Short mmCIF file of C-alpha atoms in Angstrom, two decimals:
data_model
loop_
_atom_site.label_atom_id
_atom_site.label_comp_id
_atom_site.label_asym_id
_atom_site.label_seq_id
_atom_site.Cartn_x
_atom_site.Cartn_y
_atom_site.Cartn_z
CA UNK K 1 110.78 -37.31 79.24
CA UNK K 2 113.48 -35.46 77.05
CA UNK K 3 110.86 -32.27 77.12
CA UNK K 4 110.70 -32.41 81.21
CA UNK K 5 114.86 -33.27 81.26
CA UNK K 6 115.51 -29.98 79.20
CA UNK K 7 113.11 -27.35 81.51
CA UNK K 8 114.25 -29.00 84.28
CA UNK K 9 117.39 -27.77 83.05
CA UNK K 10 116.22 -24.89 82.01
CA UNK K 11 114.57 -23.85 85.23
CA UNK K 12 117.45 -25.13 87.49
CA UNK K 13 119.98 -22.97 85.24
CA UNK K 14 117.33 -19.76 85.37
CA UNK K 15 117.42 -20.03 89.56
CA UNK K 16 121.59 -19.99 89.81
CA UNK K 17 121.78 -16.78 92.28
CA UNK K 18 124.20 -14.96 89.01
CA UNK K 19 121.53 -15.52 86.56
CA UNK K 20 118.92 -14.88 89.07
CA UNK K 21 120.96 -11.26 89.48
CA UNK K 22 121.12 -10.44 86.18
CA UNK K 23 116.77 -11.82 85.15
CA UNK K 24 115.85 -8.99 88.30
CA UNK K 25 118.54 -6.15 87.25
CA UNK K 26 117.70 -7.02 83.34
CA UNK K 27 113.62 -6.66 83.66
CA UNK K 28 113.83 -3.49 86.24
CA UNK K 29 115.55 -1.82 83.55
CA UNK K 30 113.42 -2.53 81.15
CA UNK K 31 110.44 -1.72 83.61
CA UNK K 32 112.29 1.85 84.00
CA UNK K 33 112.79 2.50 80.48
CA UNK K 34 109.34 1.90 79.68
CA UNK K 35 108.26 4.26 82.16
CA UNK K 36 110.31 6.68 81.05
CA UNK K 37 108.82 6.72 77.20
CA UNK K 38 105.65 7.37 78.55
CA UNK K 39 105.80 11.19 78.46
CA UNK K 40 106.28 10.62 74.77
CA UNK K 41 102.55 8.47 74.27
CA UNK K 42 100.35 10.34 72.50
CA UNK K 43 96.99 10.02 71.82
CA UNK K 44 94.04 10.62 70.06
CA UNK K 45 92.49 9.15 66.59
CA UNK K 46 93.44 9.00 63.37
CA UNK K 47 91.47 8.74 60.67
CA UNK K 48 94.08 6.85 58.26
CA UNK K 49 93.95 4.07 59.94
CA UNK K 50 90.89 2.65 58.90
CA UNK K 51 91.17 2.76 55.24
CA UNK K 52 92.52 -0.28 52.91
CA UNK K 53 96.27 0.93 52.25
CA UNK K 54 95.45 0.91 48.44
CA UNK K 55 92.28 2.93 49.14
CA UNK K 56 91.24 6.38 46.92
CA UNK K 57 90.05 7.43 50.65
CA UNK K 58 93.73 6.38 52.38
CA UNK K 59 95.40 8.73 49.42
CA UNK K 60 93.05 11.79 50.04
CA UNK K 61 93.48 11.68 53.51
CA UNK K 62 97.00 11.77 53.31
CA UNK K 63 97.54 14.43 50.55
CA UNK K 64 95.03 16.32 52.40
CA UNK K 65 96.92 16.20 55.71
CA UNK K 66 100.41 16.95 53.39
CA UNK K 67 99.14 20.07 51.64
CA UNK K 68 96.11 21.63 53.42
CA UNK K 69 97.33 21.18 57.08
CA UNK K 70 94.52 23.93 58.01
CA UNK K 71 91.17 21.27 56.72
CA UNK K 72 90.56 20.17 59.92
CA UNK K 73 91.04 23.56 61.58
CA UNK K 74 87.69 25.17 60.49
CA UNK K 75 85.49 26.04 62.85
CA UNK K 76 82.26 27.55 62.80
CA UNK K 77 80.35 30.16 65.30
CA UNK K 78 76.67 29.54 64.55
CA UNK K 79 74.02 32.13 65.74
CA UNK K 80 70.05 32.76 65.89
CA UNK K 81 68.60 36.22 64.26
CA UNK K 82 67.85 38.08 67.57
CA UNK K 83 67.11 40.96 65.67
CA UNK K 84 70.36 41.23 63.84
CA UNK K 85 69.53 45.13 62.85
CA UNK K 86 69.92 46.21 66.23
CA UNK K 87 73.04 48.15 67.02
CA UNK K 88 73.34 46.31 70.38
CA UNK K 89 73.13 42.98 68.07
CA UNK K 90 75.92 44.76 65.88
CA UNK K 91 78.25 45.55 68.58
CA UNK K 92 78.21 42.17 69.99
CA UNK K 93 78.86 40.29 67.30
CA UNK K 94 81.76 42.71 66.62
CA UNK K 95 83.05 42.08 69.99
CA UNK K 96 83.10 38.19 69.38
CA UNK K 97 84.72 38.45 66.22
CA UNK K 98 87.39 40.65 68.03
CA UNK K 99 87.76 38.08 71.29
CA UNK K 100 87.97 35.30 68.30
CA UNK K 101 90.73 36.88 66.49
CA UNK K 102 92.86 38.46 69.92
CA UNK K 103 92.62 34.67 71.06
CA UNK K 104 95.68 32.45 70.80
CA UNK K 105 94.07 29.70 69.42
CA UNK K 106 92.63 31.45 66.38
CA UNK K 107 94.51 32.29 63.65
CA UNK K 108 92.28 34.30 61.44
CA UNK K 109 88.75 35.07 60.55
CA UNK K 110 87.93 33.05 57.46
CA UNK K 111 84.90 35.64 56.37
CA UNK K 112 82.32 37.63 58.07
CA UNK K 113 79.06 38.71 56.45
CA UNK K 114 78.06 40.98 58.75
CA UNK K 115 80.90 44.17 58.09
CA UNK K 116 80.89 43.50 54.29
CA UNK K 117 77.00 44.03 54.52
CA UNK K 118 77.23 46.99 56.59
CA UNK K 119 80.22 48.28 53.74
CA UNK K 120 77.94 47.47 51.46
CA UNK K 121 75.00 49.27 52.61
CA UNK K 122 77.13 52.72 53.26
CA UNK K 123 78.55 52.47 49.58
CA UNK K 124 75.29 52.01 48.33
CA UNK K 125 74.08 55.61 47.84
CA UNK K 126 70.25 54.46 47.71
CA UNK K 127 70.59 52.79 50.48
CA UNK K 128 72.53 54.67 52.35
CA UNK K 129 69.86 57.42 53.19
CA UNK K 130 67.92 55.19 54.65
CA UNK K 131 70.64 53.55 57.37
CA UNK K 132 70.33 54.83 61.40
CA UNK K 133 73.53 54.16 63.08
CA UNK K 134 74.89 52.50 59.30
CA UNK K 135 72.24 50.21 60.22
CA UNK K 136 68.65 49.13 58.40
CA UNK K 137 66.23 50.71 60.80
CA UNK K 138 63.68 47.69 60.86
CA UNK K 139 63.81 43.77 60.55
CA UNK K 140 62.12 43.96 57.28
CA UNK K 141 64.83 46.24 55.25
CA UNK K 142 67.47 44.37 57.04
CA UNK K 143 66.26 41.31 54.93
CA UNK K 144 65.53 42.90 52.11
CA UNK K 145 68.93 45.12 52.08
CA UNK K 146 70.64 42.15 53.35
CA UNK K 147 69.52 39.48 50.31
CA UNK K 148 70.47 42.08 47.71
CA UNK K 149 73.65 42.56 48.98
CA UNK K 150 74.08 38.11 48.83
CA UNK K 151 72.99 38.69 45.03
CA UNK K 152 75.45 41.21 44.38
CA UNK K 153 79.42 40.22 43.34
CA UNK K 154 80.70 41.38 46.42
CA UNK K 155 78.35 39.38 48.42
CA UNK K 156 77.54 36.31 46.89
CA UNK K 157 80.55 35.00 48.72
CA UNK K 158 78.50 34.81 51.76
CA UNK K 159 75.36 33.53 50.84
CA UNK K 160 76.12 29.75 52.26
CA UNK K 161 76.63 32.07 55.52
CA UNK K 162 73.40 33.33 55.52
CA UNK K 163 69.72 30.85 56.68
CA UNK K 164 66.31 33.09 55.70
CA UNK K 165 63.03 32.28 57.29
CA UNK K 166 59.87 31.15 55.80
CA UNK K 167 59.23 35.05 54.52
CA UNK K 168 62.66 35.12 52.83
CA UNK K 169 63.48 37.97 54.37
CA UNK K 170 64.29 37.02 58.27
CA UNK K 171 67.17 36.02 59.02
CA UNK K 172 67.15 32.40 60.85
CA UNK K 173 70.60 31.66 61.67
CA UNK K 174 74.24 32.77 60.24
CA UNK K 175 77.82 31.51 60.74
CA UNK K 176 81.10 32.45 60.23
CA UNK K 177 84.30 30.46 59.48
CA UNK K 178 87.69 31.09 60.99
CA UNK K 179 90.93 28.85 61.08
CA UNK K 180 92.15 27.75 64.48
CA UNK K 181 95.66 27.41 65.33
CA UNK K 182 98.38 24.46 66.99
CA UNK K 183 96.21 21.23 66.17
CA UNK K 184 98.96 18.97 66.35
CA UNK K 185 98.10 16.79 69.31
CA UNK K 186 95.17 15.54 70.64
CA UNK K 187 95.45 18.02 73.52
CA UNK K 188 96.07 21.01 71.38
CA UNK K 189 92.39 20.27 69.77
CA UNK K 190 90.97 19.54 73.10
CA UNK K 191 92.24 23.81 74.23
CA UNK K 192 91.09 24.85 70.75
CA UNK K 193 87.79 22.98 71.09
CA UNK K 194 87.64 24.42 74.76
CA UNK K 195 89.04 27.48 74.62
CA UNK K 196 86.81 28.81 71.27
CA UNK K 197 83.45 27.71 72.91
CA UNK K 198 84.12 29.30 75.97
CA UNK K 199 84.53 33.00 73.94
CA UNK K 200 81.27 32.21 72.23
CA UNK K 201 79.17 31.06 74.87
CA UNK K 202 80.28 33.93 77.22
CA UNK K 203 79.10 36.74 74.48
CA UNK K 204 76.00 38.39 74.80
CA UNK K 205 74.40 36.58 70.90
CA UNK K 206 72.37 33.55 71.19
CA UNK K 207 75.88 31.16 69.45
CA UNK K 208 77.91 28.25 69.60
CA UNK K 209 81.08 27.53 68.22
CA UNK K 210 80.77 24.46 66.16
CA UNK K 211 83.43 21.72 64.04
CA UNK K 212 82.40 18.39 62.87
CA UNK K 213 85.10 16.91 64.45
CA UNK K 214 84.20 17.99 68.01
CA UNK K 215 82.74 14.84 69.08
CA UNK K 216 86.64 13.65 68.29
CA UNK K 217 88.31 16.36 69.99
CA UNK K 218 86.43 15.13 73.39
CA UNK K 219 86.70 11.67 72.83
CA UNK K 220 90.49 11.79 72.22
CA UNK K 221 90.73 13.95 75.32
CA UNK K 222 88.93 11.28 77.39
CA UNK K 223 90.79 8.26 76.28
CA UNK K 224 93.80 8.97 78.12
CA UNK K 225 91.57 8.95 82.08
CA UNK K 226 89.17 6.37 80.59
CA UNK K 227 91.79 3.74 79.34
CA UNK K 228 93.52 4.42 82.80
CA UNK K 229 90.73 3.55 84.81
CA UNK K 230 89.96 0.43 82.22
CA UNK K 231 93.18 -0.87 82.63
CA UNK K 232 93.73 -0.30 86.52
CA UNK K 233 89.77 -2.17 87.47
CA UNK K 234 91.36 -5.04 84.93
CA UNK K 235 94.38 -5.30 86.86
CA UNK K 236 92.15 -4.96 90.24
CA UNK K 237 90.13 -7.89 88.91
CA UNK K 238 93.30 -9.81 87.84
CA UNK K 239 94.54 -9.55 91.46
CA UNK K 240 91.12 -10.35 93.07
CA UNK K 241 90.62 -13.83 91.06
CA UNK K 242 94.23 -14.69 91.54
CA UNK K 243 93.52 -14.08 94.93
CA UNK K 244 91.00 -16.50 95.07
CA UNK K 245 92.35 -19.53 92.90
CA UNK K 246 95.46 -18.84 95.05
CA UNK K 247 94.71 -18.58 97.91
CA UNK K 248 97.90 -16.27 99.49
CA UNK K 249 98.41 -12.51 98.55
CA UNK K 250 101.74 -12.57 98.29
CA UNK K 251 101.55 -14.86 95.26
CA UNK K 252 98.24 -12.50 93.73
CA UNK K 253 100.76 -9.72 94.14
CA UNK K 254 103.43 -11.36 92.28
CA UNK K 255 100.98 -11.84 89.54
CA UNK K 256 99.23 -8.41 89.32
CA UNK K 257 102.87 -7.03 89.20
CA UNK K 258 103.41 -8.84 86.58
CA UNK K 259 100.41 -7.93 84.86
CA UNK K 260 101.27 -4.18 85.41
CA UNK K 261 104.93 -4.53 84.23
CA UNK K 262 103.65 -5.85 81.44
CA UNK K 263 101.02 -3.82 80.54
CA UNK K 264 104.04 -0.35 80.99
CA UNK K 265 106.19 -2.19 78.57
CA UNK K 266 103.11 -2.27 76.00
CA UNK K 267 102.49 1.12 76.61
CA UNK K 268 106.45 1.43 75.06
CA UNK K 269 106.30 -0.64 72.53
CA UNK K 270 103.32 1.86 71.50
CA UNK K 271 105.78 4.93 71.68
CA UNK K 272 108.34 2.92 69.66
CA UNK K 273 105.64 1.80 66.92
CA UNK K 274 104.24 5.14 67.22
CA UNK K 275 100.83 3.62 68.33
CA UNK K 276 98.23 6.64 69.86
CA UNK K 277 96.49 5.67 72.25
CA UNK K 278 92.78 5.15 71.18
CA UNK K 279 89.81 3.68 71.22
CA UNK K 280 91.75 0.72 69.10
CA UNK K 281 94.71 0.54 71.27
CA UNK K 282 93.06 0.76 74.60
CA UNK K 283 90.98 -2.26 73.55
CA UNK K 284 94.05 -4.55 72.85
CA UNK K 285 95.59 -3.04 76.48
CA UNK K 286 92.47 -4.22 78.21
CA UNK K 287 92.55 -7.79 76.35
CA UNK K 288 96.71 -8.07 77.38
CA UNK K 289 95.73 -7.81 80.89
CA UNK K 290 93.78 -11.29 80.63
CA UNK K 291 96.25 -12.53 77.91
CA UNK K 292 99.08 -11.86 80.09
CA UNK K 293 97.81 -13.24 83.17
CA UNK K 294 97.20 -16.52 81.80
CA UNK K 295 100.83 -17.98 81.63
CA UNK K 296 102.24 -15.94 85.24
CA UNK K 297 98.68 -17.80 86.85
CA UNK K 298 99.39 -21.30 86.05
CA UNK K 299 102.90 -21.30 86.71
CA UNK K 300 102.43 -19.08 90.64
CA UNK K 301 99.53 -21.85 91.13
CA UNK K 302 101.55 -24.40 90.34
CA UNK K 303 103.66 -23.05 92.99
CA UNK K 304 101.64 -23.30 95.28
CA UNK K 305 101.10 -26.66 95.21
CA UNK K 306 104.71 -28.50 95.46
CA UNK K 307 106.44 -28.75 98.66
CA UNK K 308 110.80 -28.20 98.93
CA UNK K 309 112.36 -24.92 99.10
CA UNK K 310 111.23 -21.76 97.03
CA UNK K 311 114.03 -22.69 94.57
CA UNK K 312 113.15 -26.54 94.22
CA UNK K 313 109.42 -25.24 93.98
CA UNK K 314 110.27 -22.53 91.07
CA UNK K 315 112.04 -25.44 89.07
CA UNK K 316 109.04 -27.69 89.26
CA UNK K 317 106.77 -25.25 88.44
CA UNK K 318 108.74 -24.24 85.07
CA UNK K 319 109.64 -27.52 84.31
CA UNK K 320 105.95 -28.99 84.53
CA UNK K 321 103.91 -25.73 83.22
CA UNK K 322 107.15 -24.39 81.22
CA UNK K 323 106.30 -26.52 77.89
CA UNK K 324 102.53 -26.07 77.80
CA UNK K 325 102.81 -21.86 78.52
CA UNK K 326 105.29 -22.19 75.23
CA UNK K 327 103.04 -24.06 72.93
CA UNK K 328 100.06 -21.49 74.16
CA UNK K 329 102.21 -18.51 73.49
CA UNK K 330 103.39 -20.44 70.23
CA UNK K 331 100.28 -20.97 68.44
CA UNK K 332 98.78 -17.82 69.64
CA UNK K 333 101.47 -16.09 67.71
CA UNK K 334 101.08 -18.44 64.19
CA UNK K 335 97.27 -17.57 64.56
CA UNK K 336 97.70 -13.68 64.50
CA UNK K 337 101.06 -14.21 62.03
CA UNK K 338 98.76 -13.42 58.72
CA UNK K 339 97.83 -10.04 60.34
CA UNK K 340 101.14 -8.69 58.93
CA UNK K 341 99.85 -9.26 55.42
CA UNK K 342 96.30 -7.35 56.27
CA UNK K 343 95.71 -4.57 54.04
CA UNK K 344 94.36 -1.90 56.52
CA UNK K 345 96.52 -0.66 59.45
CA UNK K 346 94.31 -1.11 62.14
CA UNK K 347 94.86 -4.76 61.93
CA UNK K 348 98.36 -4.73 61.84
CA UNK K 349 98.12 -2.32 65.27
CA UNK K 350 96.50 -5.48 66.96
CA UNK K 351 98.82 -7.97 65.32
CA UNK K 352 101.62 -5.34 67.05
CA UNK K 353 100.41 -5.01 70.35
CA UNK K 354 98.73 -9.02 70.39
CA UNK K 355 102.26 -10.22 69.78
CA UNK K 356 103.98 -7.95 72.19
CA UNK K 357 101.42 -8.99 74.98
CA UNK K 358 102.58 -12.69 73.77
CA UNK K 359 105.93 -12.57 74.10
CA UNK K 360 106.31 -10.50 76.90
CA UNK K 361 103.48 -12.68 78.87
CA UNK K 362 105.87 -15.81 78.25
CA UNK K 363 108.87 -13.53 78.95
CA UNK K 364 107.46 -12.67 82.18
CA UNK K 365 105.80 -16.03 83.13
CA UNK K 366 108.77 -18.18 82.42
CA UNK K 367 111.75 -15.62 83.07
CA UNK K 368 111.15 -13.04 85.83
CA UNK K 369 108.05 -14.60 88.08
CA UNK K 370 109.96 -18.19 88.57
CA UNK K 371 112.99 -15.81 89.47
CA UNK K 372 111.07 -13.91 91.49
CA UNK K 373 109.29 -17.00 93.34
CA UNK K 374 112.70 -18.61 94.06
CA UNK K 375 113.76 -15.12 95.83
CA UNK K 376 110.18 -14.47 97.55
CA UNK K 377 107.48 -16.34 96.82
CA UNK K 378 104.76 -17.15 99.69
CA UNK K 379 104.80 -19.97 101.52
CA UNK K 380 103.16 -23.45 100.89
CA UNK K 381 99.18 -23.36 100.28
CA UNK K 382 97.97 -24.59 103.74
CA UNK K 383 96.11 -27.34 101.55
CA UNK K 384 98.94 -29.06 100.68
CA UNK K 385 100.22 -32.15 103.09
CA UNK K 386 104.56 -31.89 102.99
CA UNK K 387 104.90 -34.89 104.70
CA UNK K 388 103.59 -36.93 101.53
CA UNK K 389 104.22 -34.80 98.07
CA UNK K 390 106.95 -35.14 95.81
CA UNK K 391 109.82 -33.20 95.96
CA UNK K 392 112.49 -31.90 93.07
CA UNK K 393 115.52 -32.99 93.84
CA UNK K 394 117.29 -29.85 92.62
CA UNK K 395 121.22 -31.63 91.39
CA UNK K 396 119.67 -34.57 89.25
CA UNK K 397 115.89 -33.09 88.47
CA UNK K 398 114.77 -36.73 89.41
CA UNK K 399 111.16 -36.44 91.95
CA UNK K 400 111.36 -38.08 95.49
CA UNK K 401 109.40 -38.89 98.41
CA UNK K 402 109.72 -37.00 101.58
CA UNK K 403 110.28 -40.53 104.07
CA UNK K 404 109.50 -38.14 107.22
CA UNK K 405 106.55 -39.78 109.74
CA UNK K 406 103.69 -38.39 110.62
#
């Protein structure tokens, strides 16, 4: 009794026309801000995250990303032999090495076996009789030229560059390194990755540009539409059960927009946290939209079903549903409490964003939907009889019986 007196109170105090004011004003700011810190979400993976803090792995990564910023830069052009001691096969690989370098995106060329073996060839006075156009004239002395030059001092640098055939002396495939540039955000790899295998595949050799983090690059650039789309058919779902159980729009409106404002402020409390938006973070996103809707459900259902004004209606929702939302909302949050004392990050990113869709669930179920039920909620569900329900008498919080006749 002392537990309904005090949300009676508490609901009756929340639906005063000032406080009512200042609940709307108070959570359409907050709405706004959150909006705004969106252009600041980033996105993408990272790699950290997944170790133990104490790890050997956690303290490479990190000294890795400190001192060699340019690791994860490296990318590769991989060819076929097409007959490498062609001169047409010569000038187009010099012409992708020059579209490479005049690119933005690229910084340098790392190393590239193919002029230091031609240098090598024209320095070589035996050899150099025998070049047409500073080139081998046949397959076969190409190989042979071109495996003396890897065994030599000034070539052995390039012999992880170089694949031979079955004969040892045909060439099967060659790469060369170079160092991309502005890898900072997820969209800056996504241009690099973009930008770099367009150049290759346009040339004229049979190449592709290649970096083992490629399959990241495209993922991170696809997590930004994907978890949009996730979390829009959630919230399309949320407002097509709601719907149902409730039988009025209006109210399933109420509800999705609740849903939606809370899923926005998430998306801040990410930017604040400095959360990316990933494959991780998306997940807990999707799960807030059916966390969230829980509490904002039962109390716009509850709704529903009293008779009186919208005010008297609001109260008796809050003060009925009010007490059972709060012990849901409290021992969700003592469940995920001993996330704070995991040991890798990724768990304490869910115990962030889990407690945030918590608190603002409740915040939104008990605070700004009753407010916004009192102000416009729908009218009575059609299966409800007025005549004989209970009504809240809204000065002493005491239920009476409506003595009207049939």
């Amino acid at each position: 009794r002392l537990t309904a007196q005090i949300t009676w109170f508490y609901a009756w105090f929340l639906t005063n026309w000032v406080l009512r004011i200042v609940v709307l004003v108070a959570f359409t700011v907050l709405f706004l801000v959150s909006c705004y810190l969106l252009q600041f979400l980033t996105y993408g993976w990272q790699q950290k995250d997944i170790y133990l803090d104490n790890s050997y792995a956690k303290n490479y990564q990190l000294q890795r990303e400190k001192y060699f910023e340019y690791d994860k830069a490296t990318f590769y052009v991989v060819g076929e032999d097409e007959d490498m001691f062609e001169l047409q096969r010569w000038e187009a690989y010099n012409a992708l090495m020059r579209n490479l370098v005049d690119s933005s995106r690229v910084e340098r060329i790392q190393r590239s076996w193919y002029p230091a073996f031609r240098t090598w060839c024209n320095a070589n006075a035996a050899i150099n009789t025998t070049l047409v156009n500073n080139l081998p004239p046949s397959k076969l002395l190409f190989g042979i030229y071109l495996k003396d030059f890897l065994a030599s001092d000034s070539g052995k640098m390039y012999a992880a560059d170089i694949t031979f055939g079955l004969d040892s002396y045909s060439i099967q495939a060659w790469k060369v390194p170079f160092t991309a540039l502005d890898l900072v955000t997820a969209k800056d790899r996504y241009d690099v990755m973009m930008e770099v295998t367009h150049i290759v595949g346009n040339g004229s050799l049979q190449a592709f540009a290649y970096n083992q983090f490629f399959i990241w690059f495209d993922l991170d650039n696809r997590m930004l539409q994907d978890a949009a789309f996730i979390i829009i058919s959630a919230c399309f779902a949320v407002f097509i059960i709601t719907l149902v159980f409730l039988l009025h729009p209006g109210a399933a409106v109420l509800v999705t927009l609740c849903v939606v404002m809370i899923d926005i402020d998430l998306l801040a409390i990410m930017v604040i946290f400095d959360i990316p938006l990933n494959s991780i973070s998306s997940v807990n996103l999707t799960m807030a939209v059916g966390m969230a809707v829980d509490g904002c459900a039962h109390v716009a259902h509850r709704f529903m079903w009293v008779p009186g004004t919208r005010r008297q209606r609001a109260i008796r929702a809050v003060s009925e549903l009010g007490p059972a939302v709060l012990q849901g909302a409290s021992s969700t949050l003592v469940g995920i409490f001993f996330l704070l004392f995991a040991g890798t990050q990724i768990f304490r990113i869910f115990l962030t964003l889990a407690a945030g869709t918590v608190i603002l669930g409740t915040a939104h179920g008990l605070i700004f939907l009753p407010v916004m039920l009192s102000i416009c909620g729908p009218s009575l569900s059609p299966k409800v009889d007025p005549t004989t329900e209970e009504e809240v008498d809204i000065d002493t919080g005491i239920d009476t019986e409506t003595n009207s006749t049939p």
